PDB file of C-alpha atoms in Angstrom:
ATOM      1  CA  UNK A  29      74.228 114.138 130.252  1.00  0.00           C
ATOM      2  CA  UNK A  30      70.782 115.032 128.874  1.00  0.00           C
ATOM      3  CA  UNK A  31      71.824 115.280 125.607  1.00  0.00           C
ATOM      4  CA  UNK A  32      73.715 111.998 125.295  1.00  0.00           C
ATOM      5  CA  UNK A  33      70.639 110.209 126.861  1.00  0.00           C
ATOM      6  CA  UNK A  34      68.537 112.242 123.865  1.00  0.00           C
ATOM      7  CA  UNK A  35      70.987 110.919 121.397  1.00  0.00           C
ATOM      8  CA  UNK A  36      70.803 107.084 122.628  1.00  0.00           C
ATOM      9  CA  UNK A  37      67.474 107.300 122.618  1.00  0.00           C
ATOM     10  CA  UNK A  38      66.897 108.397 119.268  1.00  0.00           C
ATOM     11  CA  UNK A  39      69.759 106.143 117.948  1.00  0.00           C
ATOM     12  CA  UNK A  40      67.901 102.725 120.137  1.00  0.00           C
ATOM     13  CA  UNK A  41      64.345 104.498 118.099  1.00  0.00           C
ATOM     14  CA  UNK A  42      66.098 103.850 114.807  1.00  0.00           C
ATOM     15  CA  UNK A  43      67.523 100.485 115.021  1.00  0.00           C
ATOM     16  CA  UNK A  44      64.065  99.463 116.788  1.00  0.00           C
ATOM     17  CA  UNK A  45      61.511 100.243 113.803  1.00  0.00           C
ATOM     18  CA  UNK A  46      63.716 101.076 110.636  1.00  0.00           C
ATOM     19  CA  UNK A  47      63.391  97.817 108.261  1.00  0.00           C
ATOM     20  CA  UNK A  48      66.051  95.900 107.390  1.00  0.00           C
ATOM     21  CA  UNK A  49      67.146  95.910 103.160  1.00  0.00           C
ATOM     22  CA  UNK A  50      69.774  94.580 101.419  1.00  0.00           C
ATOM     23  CA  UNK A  51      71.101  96.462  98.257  1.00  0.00           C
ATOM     24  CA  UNK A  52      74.694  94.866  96.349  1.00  0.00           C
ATOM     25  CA  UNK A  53      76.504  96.945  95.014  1.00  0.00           C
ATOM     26  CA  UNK A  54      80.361  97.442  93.115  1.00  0.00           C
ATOM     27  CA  UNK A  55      83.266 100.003  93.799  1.00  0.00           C
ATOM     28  CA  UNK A  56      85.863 101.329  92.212  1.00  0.00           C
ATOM     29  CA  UNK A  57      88.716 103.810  92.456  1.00  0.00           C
ATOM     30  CA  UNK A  58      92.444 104.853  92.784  1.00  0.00           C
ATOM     31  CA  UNK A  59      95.023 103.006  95.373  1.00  0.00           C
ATOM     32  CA  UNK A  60      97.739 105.384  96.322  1.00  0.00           C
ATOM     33  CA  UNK A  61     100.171 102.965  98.898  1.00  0.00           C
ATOM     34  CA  UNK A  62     103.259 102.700 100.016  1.00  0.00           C
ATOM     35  CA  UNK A  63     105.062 100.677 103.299  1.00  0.00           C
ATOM     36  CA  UNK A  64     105.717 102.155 106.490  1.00  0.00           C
ATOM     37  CA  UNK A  65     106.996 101.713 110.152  1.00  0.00           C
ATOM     38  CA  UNK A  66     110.238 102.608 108.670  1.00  0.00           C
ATOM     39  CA  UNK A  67     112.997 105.522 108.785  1.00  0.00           C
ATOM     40  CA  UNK A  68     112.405 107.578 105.767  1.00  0.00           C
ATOM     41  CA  UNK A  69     115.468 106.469 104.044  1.00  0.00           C
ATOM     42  CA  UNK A  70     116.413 102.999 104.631  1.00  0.00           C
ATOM     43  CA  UNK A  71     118.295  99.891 102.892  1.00  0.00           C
ATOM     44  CA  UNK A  72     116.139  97.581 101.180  1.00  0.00           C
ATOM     45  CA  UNK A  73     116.577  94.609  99.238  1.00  0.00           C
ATOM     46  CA  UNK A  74     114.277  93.723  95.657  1.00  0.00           C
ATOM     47  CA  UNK A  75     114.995  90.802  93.230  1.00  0.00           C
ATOM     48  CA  UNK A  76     114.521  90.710  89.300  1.00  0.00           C
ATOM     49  CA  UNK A  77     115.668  88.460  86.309  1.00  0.00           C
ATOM     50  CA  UNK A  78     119.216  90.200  86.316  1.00  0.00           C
ATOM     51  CA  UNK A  79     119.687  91.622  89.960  1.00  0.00           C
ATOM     52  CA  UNK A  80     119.783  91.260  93.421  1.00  0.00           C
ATOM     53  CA  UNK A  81     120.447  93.799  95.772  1.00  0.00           C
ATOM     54  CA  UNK A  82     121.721  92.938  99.593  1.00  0.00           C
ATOM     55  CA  UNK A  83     119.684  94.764 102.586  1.00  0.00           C
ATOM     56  CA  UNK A  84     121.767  97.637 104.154  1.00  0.00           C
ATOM     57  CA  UNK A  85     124.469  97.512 100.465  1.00  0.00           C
ATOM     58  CA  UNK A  86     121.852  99.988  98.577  1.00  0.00           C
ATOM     59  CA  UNK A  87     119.503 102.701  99.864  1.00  0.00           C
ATOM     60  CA  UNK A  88     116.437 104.223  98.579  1.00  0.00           C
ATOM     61  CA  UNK A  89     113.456 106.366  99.200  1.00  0.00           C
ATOM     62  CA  UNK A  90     110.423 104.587 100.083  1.00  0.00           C
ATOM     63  CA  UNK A  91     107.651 106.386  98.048  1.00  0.00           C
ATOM     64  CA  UNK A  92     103.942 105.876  97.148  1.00  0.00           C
ATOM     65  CA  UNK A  93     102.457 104.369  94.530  1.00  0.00           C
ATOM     66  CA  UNK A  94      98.997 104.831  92.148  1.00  0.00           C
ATOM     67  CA  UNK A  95      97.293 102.067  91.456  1.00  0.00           C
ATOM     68  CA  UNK A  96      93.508 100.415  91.410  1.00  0.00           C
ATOM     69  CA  UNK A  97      91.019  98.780  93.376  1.00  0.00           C
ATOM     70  CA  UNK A  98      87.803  96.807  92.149  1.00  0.00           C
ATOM     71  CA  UNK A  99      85.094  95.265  94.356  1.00  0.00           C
ATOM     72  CA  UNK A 100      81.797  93.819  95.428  1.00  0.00           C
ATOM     73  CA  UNK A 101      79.948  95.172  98.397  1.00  0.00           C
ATOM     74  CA  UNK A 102      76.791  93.920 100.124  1.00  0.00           C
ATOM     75  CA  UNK A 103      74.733  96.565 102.000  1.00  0.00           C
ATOM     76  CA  UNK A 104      73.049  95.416 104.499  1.00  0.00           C
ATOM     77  CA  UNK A 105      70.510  98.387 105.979  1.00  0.00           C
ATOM     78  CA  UNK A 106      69.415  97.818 110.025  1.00  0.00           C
ATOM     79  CA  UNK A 107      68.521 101.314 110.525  1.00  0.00           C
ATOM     80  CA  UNK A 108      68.211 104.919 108.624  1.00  0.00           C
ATOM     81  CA  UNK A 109      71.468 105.839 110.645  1.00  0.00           C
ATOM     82  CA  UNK A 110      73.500 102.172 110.672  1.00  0.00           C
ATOM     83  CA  UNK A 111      74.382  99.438 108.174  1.00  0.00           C
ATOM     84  CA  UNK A 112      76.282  96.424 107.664  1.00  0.00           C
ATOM     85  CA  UNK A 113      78.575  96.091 104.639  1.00  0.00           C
ATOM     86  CA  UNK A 114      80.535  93.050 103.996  1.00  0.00           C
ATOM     87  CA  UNK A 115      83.112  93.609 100.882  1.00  0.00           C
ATOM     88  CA  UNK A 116      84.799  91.171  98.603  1.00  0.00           C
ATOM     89  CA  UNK A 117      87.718  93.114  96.220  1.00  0.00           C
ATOM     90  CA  UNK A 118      91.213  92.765  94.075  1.00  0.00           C
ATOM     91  CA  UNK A 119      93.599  95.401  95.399  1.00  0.00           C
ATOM     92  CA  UNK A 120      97.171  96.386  93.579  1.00  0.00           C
ATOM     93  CA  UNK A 121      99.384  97.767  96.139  1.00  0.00           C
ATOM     94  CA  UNK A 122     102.493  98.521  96.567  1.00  0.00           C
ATOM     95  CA  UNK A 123     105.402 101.627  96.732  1.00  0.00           C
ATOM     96  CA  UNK A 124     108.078 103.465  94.865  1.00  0.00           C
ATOM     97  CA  UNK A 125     111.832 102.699  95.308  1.00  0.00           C
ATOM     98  CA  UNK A 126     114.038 105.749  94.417  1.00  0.00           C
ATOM     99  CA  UNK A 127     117.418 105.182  94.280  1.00  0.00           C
ATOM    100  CA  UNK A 128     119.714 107.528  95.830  1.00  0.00           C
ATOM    101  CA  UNK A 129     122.801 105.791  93.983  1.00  0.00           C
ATOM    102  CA  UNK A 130     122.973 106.890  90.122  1.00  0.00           C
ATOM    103  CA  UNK A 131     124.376 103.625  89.329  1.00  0.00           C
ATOM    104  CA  UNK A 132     121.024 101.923  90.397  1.00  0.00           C
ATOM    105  CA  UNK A 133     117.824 101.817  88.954  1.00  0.00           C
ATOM    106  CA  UNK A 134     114.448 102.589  91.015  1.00  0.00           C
ATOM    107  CA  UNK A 135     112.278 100.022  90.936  1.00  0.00           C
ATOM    108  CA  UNK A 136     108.462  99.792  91.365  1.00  0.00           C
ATOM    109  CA  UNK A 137     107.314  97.071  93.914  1.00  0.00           C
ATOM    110  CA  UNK A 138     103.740  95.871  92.960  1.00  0.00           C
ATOM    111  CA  UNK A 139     101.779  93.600  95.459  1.00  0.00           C
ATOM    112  CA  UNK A 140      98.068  92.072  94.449  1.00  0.00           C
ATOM    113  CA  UNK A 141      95.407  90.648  96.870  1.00  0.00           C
ATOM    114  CA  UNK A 142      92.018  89.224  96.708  1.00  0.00           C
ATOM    115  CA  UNK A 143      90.738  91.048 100.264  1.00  0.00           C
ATOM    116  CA  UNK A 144      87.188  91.301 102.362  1.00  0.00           C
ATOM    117  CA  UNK A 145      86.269  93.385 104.756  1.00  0.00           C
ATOM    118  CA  UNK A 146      83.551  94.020 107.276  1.00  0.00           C
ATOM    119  CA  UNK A 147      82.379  97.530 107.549  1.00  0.00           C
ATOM    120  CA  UNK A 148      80.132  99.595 109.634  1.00  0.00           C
ATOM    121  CA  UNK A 149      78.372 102.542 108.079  1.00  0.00           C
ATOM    122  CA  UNK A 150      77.643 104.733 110.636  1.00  0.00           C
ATOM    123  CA  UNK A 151      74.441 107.991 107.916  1.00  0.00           C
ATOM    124  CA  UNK A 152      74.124 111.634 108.468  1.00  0.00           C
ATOM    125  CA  UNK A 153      71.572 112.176 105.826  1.00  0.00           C
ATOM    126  CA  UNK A 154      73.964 112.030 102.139  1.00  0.00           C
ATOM    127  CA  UNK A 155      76.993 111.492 104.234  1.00  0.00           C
ATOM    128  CA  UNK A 156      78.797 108.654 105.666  1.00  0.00           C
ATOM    129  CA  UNK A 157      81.433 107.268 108.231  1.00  0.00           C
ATOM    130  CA  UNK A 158      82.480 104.043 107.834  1.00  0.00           C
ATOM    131  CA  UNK A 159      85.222 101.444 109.623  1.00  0.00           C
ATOM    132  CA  UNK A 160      86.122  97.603 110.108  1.00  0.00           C
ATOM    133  CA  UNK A 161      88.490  94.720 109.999  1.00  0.00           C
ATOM    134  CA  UNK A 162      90.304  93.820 106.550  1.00  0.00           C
ATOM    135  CA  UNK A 163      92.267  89.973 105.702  1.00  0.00           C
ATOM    136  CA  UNK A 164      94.014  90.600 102.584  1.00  0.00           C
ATOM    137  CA  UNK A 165      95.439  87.284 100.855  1.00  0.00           C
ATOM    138  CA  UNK A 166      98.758  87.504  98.425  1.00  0.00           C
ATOM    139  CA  UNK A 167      98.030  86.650  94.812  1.00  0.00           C
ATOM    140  CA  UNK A 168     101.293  88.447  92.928  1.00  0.00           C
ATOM    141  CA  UNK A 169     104.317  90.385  94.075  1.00  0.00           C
ATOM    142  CA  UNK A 170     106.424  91.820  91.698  1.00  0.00           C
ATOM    143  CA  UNK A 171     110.294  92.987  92.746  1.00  0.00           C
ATOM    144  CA  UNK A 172     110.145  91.756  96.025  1.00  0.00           C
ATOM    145  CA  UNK A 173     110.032  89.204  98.364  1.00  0.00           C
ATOM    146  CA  UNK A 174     107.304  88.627 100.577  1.00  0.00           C
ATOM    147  CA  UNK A 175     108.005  87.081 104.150  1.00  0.00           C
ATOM    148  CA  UNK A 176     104.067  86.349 104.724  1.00  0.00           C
ATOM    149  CA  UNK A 177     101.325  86.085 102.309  1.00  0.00           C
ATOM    150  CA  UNK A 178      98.056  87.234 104.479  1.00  0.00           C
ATOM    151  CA  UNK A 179      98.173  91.024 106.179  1.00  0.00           C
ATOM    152  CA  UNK A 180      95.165  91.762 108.744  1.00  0.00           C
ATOM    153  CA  UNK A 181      93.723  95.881 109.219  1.00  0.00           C
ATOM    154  CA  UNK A 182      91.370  98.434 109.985  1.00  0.00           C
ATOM    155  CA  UNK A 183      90.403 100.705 106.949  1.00  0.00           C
ATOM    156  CA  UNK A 184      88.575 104.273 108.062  1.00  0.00           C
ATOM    157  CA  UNK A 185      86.696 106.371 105.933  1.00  0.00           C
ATOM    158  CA  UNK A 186      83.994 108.572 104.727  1.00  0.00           C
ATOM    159  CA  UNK A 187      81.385 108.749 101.553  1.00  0.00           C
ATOM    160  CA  UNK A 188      78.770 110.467 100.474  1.00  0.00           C
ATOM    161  CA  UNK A 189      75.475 109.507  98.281  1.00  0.00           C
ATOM    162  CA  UNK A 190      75.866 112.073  95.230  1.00  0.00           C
ATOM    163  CA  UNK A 191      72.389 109.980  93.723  1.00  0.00           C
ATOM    164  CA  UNK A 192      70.078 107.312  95.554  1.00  0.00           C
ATOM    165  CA  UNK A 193      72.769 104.884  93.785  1.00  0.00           C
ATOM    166  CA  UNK A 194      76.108 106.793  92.788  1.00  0.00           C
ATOM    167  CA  UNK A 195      78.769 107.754  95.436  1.00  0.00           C
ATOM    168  CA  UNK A 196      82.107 108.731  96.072  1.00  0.00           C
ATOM    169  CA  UNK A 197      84.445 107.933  99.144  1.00  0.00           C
ATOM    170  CA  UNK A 198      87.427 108.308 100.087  1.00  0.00           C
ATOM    171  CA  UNK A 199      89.569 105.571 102.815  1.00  0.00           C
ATOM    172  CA  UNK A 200      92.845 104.831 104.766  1.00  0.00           C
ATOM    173  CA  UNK A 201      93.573 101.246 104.969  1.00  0.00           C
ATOM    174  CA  UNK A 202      96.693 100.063 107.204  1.00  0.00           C
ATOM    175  CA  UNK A 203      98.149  96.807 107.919  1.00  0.00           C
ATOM    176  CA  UNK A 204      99.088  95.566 111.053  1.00  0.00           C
ATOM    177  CA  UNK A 205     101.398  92.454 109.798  1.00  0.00           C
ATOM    178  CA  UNK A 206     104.648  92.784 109.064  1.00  0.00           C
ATOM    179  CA  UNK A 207     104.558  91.429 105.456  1.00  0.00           C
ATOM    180  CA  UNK A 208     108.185  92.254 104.860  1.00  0.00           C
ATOM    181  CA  UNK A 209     111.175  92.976 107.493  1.00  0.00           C
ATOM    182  CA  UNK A 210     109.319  95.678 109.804  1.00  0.00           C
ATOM    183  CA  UNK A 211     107.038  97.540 107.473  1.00  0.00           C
ATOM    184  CA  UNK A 212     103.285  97.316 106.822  1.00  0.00           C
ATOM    185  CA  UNK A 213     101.112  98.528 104.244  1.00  0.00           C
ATOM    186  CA  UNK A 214      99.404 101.845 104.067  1.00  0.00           C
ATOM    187  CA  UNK A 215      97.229 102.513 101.491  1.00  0.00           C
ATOM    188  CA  UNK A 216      94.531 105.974 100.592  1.00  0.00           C
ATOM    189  CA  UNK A 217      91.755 104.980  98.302  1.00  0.00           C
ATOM    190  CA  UNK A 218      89.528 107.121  96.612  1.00  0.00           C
ATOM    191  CA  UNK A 219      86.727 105.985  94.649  1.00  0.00           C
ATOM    192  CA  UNK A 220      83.055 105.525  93.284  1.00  0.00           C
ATOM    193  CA  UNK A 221      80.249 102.850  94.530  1.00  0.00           C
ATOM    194  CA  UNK A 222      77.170 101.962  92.479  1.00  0.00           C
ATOM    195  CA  UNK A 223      74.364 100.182  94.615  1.00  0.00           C
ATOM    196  CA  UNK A 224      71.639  98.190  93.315  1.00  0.00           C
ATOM    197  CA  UNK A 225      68.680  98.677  94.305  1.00  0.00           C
ATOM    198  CA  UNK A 226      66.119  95.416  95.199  1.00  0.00           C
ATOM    199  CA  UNK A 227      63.235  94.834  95.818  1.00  0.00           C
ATOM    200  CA  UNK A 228      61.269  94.567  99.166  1.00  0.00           C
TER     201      UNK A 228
END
């Protein structure tokens, strides 16, 4: 009991007399996705210019994908251990549909958003835990049709400051809407952030 009241205490010390700065910055990095709350192999149905395949006629392997991210962040700084960090980004999801019939192609499923997020950063010196609420909005879908066009989540993750204004980190994001029959998306992002530093 001692020691949590020490940590509180030192944790109320830091958000009393840190000051507050604000510092944009931009990230980048690697999307590897794919959809889940599903059996491993399951029917699915996809639409190009030349096919369509029925639900539950064709099965394939639901499999992740590689794609980007790019994004704005604002870094808000209450304390030396806390900050704020609202984020504005363009996010290419997505998965990998491997055919287990021969006689049908696999197909790539590629979903785009324009997303934001609101994320606590939570410092330990260099290091960095971070979490908050995502809204994602639909701008393209490629081989597949959508049955909603906004998907709401938590992303959880951790970075760490290689320079004063270079970093790396590493996330998982997951949906909570079902944005087609009764999967959501999952995506692992890895990546770099640059921050700008202003002026007090």
């Amino acid at each position: 009991m001692k020691k949590i009241i020490s940590l509180l205490a030192i944790m109320i010390s830091g958000l009393s007399f840190a000051q507050v700065t604000f510092n944009p910055g931009i990230r980048i990095g690697a999307n590897i996705s794919h959809f889940s709350d599903g059996p491993a192999h399951q029917a699915w149905n996809y639409t190009d210019s030349n096919h369509y395949y029925y639900y539950g006629y064709n099965t394939f392997d639901v499999k992740s994908k590689v794609d980007l991210y790019i994004g704005f962040q604002g870094n808000i700084r209450f304390a030396k251990i806390y900050a704020l960090q609202p984020e504005l980004y363009y996010s290419r999801q997505g998965a990998r549909f491997e055919s287990q019939e021969s006689s049908v192609p696999s197909k790539t499923v590629t979903v785009s958003y324009i997303g934001a997020a609101m994320v606590n950063k939570f410092y330990f010196d260099k290091f960095n835990i971070h979490f908050g609420p995502t809204l994602e909005l639909l701008t393209d879908h490629k081989n597949i049709d959508f049955t909603t066009e906004a998907d709401l989540g938590i992303l959880l993750g951790t970075g760490y400051d290689i320079t004063k204004n270079i970093g790396v980190e590493a996330r998982i994001k997951k949906g909570f809407v079902h944005i087609y029959n009764d999967h959501t998306n999952v995506t692992f992002q890895a990546g770099v952030y640059y921050t700008f530093n202003m002026k007090k």
